[in-house]
Short mmCIF file of C-alpha atoms in Angstrom, two decimals:
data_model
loop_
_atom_site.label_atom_id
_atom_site.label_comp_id
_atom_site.label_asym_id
_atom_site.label_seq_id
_atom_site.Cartn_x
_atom_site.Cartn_y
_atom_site.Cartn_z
CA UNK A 1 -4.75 10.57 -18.86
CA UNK A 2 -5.29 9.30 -15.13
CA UNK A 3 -3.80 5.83 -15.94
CA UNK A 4 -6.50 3.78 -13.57
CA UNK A 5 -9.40 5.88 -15.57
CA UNK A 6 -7.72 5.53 -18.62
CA UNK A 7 -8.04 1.76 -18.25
CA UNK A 8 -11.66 2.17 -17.07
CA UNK A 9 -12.19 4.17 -19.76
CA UNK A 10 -10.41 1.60 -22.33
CA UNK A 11 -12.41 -1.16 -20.66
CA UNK A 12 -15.55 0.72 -21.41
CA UNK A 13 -14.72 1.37 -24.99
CA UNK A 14 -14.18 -2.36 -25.41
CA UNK A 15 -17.49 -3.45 -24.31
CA UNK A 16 -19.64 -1.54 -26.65
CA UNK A 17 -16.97 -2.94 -29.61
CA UNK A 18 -18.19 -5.79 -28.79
CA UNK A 19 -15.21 -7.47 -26.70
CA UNK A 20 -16.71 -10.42 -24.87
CA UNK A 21 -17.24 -8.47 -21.22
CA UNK A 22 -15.82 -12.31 -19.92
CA UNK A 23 -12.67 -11.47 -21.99
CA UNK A 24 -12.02 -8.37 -19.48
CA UNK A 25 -14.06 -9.50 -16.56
CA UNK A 26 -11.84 -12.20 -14.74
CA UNK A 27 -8.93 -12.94 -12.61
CA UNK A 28 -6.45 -12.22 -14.91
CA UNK A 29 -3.66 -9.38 -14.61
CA UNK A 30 -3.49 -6.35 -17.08
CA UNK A 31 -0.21 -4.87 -18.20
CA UNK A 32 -0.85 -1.63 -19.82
CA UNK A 33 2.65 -0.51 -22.07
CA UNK A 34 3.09 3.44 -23.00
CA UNK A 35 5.39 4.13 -25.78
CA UNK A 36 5.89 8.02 -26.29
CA UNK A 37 7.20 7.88 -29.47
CA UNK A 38 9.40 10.31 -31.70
CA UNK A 39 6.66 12.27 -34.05
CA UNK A 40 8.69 11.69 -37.06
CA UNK A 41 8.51 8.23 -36.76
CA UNK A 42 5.33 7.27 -35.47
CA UNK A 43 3.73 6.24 -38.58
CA UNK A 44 6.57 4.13 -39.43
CA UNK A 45 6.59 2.99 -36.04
CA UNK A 46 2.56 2.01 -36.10
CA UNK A 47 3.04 -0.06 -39.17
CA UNK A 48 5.76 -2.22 -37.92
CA UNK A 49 4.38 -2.82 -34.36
CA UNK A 50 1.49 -4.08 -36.50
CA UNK A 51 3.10 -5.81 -39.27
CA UNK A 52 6.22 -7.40 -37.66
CA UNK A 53 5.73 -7.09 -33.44
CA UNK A 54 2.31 -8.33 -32.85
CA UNK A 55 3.00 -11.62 -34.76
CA UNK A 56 6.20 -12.17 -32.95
CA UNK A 57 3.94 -11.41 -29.68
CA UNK A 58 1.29 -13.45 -30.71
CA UNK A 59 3.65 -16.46 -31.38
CA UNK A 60 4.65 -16.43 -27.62
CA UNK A 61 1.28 -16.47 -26.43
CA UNK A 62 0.71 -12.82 -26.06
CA UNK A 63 -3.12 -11.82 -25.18
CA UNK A 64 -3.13 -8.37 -27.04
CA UNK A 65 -6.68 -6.77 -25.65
CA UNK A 66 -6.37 -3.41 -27.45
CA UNK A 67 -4.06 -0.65 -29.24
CA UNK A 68 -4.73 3.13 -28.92
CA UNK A 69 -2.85 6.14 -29.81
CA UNK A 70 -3.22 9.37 -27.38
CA UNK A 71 -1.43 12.16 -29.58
CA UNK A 72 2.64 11.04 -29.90
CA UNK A 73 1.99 7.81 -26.95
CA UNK A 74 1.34 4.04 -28.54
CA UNK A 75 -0.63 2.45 -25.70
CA UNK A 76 -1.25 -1.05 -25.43
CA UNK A 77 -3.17 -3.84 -22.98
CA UNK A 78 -2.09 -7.47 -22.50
CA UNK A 79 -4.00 -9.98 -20.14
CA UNK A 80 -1.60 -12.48 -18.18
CA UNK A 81 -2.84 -15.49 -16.23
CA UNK A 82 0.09 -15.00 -13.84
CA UNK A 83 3.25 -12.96 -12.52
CA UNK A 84 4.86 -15.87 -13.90
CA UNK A 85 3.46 -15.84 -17.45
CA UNK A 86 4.71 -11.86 -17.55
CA UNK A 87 8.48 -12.56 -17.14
CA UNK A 88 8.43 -15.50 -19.30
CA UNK A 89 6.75 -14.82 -21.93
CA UNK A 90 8.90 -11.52 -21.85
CA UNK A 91 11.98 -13.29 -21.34
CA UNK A 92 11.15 -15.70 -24.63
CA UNK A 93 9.76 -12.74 -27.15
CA UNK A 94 13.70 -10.59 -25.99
CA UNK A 95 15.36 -13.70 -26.99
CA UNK A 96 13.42 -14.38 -30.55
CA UNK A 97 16.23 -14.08 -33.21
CA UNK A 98 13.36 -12.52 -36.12
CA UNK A 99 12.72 -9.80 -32.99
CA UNK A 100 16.57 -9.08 -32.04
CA UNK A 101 16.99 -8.21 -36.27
CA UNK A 102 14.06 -6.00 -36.18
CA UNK A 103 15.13 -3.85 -33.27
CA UNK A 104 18.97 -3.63 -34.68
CA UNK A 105 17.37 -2.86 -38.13
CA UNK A 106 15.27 0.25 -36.70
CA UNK A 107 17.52 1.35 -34.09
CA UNK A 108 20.53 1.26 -37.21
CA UNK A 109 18.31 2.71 -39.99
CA UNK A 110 16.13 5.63 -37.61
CA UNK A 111 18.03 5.84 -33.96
CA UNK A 112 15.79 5.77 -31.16
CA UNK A 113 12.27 5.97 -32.52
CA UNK A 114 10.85 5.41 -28.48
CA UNK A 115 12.00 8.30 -26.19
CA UNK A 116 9.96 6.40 -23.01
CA UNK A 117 8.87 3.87 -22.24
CA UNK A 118 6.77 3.23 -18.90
CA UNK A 119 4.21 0.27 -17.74
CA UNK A 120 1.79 -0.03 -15.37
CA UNK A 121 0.59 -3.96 -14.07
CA UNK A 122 -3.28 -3.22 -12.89
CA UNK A 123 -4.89 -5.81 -10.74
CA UNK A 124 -8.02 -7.94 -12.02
CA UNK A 125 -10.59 -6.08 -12.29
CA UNK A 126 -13.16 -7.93 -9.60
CA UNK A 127 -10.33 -6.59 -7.57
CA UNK A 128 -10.31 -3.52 -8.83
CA UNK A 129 -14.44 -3.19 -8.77
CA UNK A 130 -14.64 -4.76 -4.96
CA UNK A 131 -11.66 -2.18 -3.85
CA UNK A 132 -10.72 -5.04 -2.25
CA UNK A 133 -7.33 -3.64 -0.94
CA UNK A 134 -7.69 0.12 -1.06
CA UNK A 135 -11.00 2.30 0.62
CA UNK A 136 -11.18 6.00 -0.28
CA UNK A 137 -12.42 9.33 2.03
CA UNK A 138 -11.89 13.02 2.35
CA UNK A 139 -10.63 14.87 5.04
CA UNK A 140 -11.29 18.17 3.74
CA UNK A 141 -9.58 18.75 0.98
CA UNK A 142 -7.17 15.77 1.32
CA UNK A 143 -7.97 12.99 -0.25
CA UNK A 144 -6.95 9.36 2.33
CA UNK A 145 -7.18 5.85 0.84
CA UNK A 146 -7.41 2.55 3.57
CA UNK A 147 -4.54 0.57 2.15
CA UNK A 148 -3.90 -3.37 3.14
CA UNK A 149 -0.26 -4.85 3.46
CA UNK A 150 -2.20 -8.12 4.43
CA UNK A 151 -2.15 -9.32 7.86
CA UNK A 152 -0.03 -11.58 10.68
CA UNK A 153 -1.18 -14.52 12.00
CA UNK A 154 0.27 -14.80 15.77
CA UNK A 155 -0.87 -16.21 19.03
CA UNK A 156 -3.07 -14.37 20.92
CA UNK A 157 -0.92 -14.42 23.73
CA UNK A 158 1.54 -12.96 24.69
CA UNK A 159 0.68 -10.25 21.83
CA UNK A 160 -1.94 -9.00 23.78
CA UNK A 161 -3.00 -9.45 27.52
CA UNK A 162 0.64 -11.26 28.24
CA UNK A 163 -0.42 -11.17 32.22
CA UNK A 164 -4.20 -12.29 31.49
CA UNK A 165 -5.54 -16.13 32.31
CA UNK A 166 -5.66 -18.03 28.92
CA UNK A 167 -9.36 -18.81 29.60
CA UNK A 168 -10.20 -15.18 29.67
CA UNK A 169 -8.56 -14.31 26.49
CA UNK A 170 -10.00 -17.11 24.52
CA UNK A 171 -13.28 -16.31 25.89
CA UNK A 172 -13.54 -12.48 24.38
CA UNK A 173 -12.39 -13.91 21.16
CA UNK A 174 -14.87 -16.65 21.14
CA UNK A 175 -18.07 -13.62 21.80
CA UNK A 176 -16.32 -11.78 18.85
CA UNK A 177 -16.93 -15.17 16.47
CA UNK A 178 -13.12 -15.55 15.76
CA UNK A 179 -10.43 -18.21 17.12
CA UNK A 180 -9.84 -18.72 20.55
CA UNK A 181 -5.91 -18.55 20.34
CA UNK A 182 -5.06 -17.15 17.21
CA UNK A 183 -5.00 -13.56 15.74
CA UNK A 184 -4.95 -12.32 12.50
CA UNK A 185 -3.66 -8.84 12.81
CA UNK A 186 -4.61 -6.79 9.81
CA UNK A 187 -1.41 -4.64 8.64
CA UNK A 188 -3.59 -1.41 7.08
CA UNK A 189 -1.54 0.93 5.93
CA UNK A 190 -2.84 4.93 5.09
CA UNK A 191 -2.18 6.82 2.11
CA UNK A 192 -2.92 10.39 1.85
CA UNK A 193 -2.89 11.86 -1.57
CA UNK A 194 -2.60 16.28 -1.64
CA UNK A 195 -1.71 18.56 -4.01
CA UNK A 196 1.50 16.87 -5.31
CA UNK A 197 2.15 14.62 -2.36
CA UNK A 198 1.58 10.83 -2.05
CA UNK A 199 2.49 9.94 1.84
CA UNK A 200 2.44 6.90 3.05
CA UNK A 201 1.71 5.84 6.81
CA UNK A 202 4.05 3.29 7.40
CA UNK A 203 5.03 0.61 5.02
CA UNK A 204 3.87 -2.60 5.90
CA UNK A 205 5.69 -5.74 6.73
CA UNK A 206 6.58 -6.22 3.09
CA UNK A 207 8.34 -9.54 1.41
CA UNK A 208 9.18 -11.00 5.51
CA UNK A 209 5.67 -12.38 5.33
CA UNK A 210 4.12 -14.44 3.31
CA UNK A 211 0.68 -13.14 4.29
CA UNK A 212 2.05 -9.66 3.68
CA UNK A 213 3.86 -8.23 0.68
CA UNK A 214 0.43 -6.81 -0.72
CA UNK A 215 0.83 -2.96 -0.77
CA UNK A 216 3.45 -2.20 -3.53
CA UNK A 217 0.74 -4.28 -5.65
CA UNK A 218 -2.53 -2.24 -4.47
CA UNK A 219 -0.69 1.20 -5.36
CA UNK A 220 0.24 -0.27 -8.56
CA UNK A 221 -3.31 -1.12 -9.40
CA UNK A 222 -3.96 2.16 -8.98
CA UNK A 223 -1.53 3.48 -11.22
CA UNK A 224 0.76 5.12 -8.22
CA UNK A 225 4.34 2.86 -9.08
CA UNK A 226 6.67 3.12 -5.50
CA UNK A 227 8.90 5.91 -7.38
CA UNK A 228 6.17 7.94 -7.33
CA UNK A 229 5.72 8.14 -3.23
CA UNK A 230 6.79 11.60 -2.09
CA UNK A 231 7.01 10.73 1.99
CA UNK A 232 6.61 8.08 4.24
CA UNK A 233 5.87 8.58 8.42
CA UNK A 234 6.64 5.74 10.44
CA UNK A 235 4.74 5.65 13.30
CA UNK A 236 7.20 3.11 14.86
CA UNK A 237 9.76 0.69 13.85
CA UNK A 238 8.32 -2.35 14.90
CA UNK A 239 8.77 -4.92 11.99
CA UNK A 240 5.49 -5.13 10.40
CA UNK A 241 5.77 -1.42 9.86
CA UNK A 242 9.24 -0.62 8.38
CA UNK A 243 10.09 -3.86 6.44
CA UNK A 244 7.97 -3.01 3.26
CA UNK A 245 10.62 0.03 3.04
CA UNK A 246 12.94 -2.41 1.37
CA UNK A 247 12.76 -5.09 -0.36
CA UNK A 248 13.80 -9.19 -0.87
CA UNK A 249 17.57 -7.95 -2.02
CA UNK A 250 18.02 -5.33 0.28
CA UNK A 251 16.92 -2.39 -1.68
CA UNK A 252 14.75 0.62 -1.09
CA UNK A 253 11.48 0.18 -2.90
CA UNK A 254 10.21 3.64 -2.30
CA UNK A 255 13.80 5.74 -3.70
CA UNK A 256 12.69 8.77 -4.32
CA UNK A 257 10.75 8.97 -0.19
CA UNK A 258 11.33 11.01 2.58
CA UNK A 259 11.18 8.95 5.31
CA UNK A 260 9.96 11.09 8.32
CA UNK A 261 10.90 9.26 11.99
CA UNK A 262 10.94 10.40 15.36
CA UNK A 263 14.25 10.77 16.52
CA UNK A 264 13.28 9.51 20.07
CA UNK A 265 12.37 5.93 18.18
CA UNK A 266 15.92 5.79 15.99
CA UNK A 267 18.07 6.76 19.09
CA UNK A 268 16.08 3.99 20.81
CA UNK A 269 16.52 1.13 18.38
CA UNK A 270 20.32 2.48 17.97
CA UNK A 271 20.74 2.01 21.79
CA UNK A 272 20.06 -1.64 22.06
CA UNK A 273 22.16 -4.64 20.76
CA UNK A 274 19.75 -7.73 19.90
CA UNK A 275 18.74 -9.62 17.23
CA UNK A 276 15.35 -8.07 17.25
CA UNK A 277 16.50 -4.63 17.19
CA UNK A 278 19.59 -5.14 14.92
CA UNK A 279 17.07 -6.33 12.27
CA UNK A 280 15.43 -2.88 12.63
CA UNK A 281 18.50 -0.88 12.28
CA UNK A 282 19.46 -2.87 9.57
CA UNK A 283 16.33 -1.61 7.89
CA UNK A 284 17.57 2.10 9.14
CA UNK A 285 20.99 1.66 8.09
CA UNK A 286 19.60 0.71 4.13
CA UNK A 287 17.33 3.86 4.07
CA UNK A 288 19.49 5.93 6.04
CA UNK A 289 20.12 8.86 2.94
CA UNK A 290 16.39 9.42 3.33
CA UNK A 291 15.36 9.59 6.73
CA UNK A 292 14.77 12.81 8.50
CA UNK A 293 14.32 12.89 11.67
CA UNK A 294 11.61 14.94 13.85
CA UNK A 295 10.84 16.26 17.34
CA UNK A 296 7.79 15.33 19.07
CA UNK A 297 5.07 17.78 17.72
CA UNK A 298 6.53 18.23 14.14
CA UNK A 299 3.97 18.86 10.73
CA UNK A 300 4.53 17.68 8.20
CA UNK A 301 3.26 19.67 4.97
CA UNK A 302 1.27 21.78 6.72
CA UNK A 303 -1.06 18.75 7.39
CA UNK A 304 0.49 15.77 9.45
CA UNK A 305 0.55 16.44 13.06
CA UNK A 306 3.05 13.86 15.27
CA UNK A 307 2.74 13.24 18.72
CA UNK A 308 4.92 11.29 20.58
CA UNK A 309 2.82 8.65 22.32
CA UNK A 310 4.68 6.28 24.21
CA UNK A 311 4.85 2.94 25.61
CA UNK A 312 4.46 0.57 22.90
CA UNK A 313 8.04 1.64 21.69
CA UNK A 314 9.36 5.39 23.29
CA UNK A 315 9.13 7.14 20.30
CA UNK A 316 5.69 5.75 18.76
CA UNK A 317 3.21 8.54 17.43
CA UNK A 318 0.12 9.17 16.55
CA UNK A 319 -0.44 11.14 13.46
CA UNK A 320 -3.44 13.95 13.19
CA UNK A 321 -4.04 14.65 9.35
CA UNK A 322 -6.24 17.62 9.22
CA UNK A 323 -7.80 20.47 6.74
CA UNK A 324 -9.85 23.16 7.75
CA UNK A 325 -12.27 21.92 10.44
CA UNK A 326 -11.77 18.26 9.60
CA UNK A 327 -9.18 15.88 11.08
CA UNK A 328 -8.43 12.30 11.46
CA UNK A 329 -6.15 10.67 14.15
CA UNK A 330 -3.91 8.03 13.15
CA UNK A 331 -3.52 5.93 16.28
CA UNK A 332 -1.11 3.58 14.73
CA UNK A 333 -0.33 0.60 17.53
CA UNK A 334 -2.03 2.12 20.13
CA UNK A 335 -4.56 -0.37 20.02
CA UNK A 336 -3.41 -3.94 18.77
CA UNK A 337 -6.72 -5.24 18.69
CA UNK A 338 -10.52 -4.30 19.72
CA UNK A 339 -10.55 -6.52 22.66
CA UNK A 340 -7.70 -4.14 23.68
CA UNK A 341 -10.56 -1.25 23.40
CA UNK A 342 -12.56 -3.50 26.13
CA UNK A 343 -9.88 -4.15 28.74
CA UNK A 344 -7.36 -1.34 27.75
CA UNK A 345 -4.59 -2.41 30.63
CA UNK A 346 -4.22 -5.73 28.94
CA UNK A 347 -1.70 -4.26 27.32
CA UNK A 348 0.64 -6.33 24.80
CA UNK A 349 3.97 -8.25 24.54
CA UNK A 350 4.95 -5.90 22.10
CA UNK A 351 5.03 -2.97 24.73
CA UNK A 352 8.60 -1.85 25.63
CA UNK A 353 7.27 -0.01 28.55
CA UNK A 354 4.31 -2.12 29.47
CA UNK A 355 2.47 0.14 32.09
CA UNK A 356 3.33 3.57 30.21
CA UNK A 357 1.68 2.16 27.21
CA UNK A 358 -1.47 1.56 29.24
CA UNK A 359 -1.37 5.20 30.69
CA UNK A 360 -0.81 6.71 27.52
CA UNK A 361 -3.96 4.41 26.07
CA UNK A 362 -5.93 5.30 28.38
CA UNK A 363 -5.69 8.90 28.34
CA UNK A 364 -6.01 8.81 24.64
CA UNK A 365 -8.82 6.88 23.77
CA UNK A 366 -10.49 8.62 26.81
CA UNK A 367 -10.02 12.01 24.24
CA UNK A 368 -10.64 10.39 21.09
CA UNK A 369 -14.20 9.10 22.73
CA UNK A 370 -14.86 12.22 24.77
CA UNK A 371 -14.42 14.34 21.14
CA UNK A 372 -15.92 11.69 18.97
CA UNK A 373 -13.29 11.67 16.98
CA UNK A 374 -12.33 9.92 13.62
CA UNK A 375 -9.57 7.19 13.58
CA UNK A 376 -7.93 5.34 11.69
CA UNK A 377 -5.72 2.28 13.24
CA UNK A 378 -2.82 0.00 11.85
CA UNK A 379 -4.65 -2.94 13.13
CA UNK A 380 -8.04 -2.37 13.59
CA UNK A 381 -10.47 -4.41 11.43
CA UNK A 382 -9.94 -3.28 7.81
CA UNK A 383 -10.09 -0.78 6.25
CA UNK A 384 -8.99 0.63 10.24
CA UNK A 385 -11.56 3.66 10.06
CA UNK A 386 -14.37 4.33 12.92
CA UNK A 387 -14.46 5.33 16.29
CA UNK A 388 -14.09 4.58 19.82
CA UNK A 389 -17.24 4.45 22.06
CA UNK A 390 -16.80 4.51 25.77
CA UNK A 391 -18.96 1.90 27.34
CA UNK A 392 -17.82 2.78 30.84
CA UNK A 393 -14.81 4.72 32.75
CA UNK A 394 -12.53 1.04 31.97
CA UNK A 395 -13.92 -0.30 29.04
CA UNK A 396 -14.55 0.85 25.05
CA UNK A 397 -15.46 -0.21 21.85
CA UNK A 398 -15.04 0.34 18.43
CA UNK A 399 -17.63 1.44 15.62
CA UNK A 400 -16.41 1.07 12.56
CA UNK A 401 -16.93 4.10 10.11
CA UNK A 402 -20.17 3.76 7.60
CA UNK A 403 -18.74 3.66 4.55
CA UNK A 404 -21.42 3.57 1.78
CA UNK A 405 -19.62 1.90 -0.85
CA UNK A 406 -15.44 0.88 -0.80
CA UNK A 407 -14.98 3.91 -3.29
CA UNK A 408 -17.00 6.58 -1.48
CA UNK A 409 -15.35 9.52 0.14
CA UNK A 410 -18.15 10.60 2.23
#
């Protein structure tokens, strides 16, 4: 069973046995356990999980919500308060003497009685109803879901309009109801979920920011674990797009990925000696067994269109996911923000090549209005999906996608 509408489902059959719906409904955090056990065994095994584990548990403080039994897998839900409470409580029921015997008893008297074991930590359940970190659509017959890594608070200037008067900046974020110097730049990240592939666009900025770090916990909520992520495109390597790849001790979070970059952005990066860019190798260098490279132009799949659309860094792209007569461009950093859309040769800090990057904006957005097109951008206003009105031949807008509900695909 689907492990997020397994849950549902458990949640449902809880309610109408009359668990309190405040037991389920709060900001708590579920761990749902998945013993597939040996057949032989599991009757012996039900009977001392019951008799003998569960009081053990309970002495530690563990919140056991329900049991079930899908043919030869013991499932099982706990409710935490905190991350914290997990690993303790954990830590405390491993190290109980009466709970060490047990487990050297069975495992001396029957072998291994537990050929798997596998867990899945879903978030709250508000979160989970709100979708407050994932929106779903089709294109086609692929199914896309609006992630959030979080977002990055910076000045306004110089990470956009770096050549602009002060005054003139804070006064277009002042019309748009928002602070006059700072931004919040929202780090969305795509997945795209078809056939047997779960690809990622980009990665976010991961454990290097404390307002970031959120993805790996939004796929987990919905069951997907970071083993379980078949490819990831980077769009570019700027920092708040490659350093989710690894994480706080230097490892790769996402093992079993291919990592699909152009070769035009490596051989850049590789090219330049500074602390900036050594940081981004350094990411590189950790991942390197899984990277492939590709040439402007590549698809990936069958499905994922790159073009190489540079300026912000020489080998950022923009990524066209299509099926059948539907597409959606992935504009990545082409816009850094929707005043950007207004006065589209204010350009950024972040630009290597300042005035390419407004050429190539231009011409872009001048095709992506001219062809009404769907996009979806890193940092537009979450979830990143609408499109770009022209207003006139120097100046657009953005119109965010009407999205009936934050699980509709329509």
């Amino acid at each position: 069973m689907n492990t997020v509408k397994g849950f549902l489902a458990l949640l449902f059959v809880m309610f109408v046995t009359n668990i309190s719906a405040q037991t389920v409904i709060s900001n708590d955090i579920y761990q749902l356990r998945k013993y597939k056990l040996q057949a032989q065994h599991q009757e012996f095994f039900l009977a001392n999980f019951k008799n003998h584990t569960m009081p053990i548990m309970q002495k530690y403080g563990f919140s056991i919500l329900s049991t079930w039994i899908e043919g030869n897998e013991f499932n099982y839900l706990l409710k935490w308060d905190s991350q914290s409470s997990i690993q303790s409580k954990w830590l405390q029921l491993m190290s109980d003497e009466g709970w060490r015997n047990q487990k050297a008893h069975i495992q001396q008297q029957y072998g291994n009685i537990i050929e798997e074991i596998s867990e899945h930590v879903l978030a709250d359940l508000v979160s989970m109803k709100n979708q407050r970190g994932f929106t779903a659509f089709n294109i086609g017959d692929i199914e896309c879901i609006a992630l959030s890594d979080g977002f990055v608070s910076l000045p306004a200037q110089p990470s956009i309009a770096p050549h602009i008067s002060a005054n003139l900046v804070a006064n277009e974020l002042t019309k748009g109801f928002r602070k006059d110097n700072i931004i919040d730049y929202p780090i969305n990240v795509l997945l795209i979920k078809k056939d047997s592939r779960l690809i990622l666009i980009d990665a976010g900025q991961g454990y290097a920011n404390r307002n970031a770090g959120k993805l790996v916990g939004y796929l987990q909520s919905m069951g997907i674990q970071p083993s379980q992520i078949t490819d990831i495109v980077i769009s570019h390597a700027h920092t708040d797009h490659i350093d989710g790849l690894i994480d706080s001790n230097g490892k790769s979070i996402y093992s079993n990925a291919t990592i699909h970059v152009s070769r035009v952005e490596v051989e850049f990066w590789e090219s330049l000696d500074n602390d900036f860019a050594n940081s981004i190798n350094n990411v590189f260098a950790i991942v390197k067994p899984q990277i492939e490279l590709f040439e402007d132009g590549a698809v990936i799949h069958g499905f994922i269109k790159n073009e190489i659309a540079p300026g912000h860094t020489p080998g950022h792209v923009i990524c066209t996911i299509f099926s059948g007569t539907e597409k959606l461009v992935a504009i990545n950093d082409l816009v850094l923000d929707v005043i950007i859309l207004t006065h589209p040769d204010w350009g950024s800090g972040f630009d290597s090549n300042f005035e390419q990057a407004i050429s190539t904006r231009k011409n872009i957005l001048f095709q992506l209005s001219e062809n009404k097109q769907l996009v979806w951008g890193s940092h537009m206003p979450y979830p990143g999906i609408g499109y770009i009105r022209k207003n006139d031949e120097h100046s657009y807008e953005w119109t965010p996608k009407f999205i009936s509900s934050p699980t509709s695909n329509k």
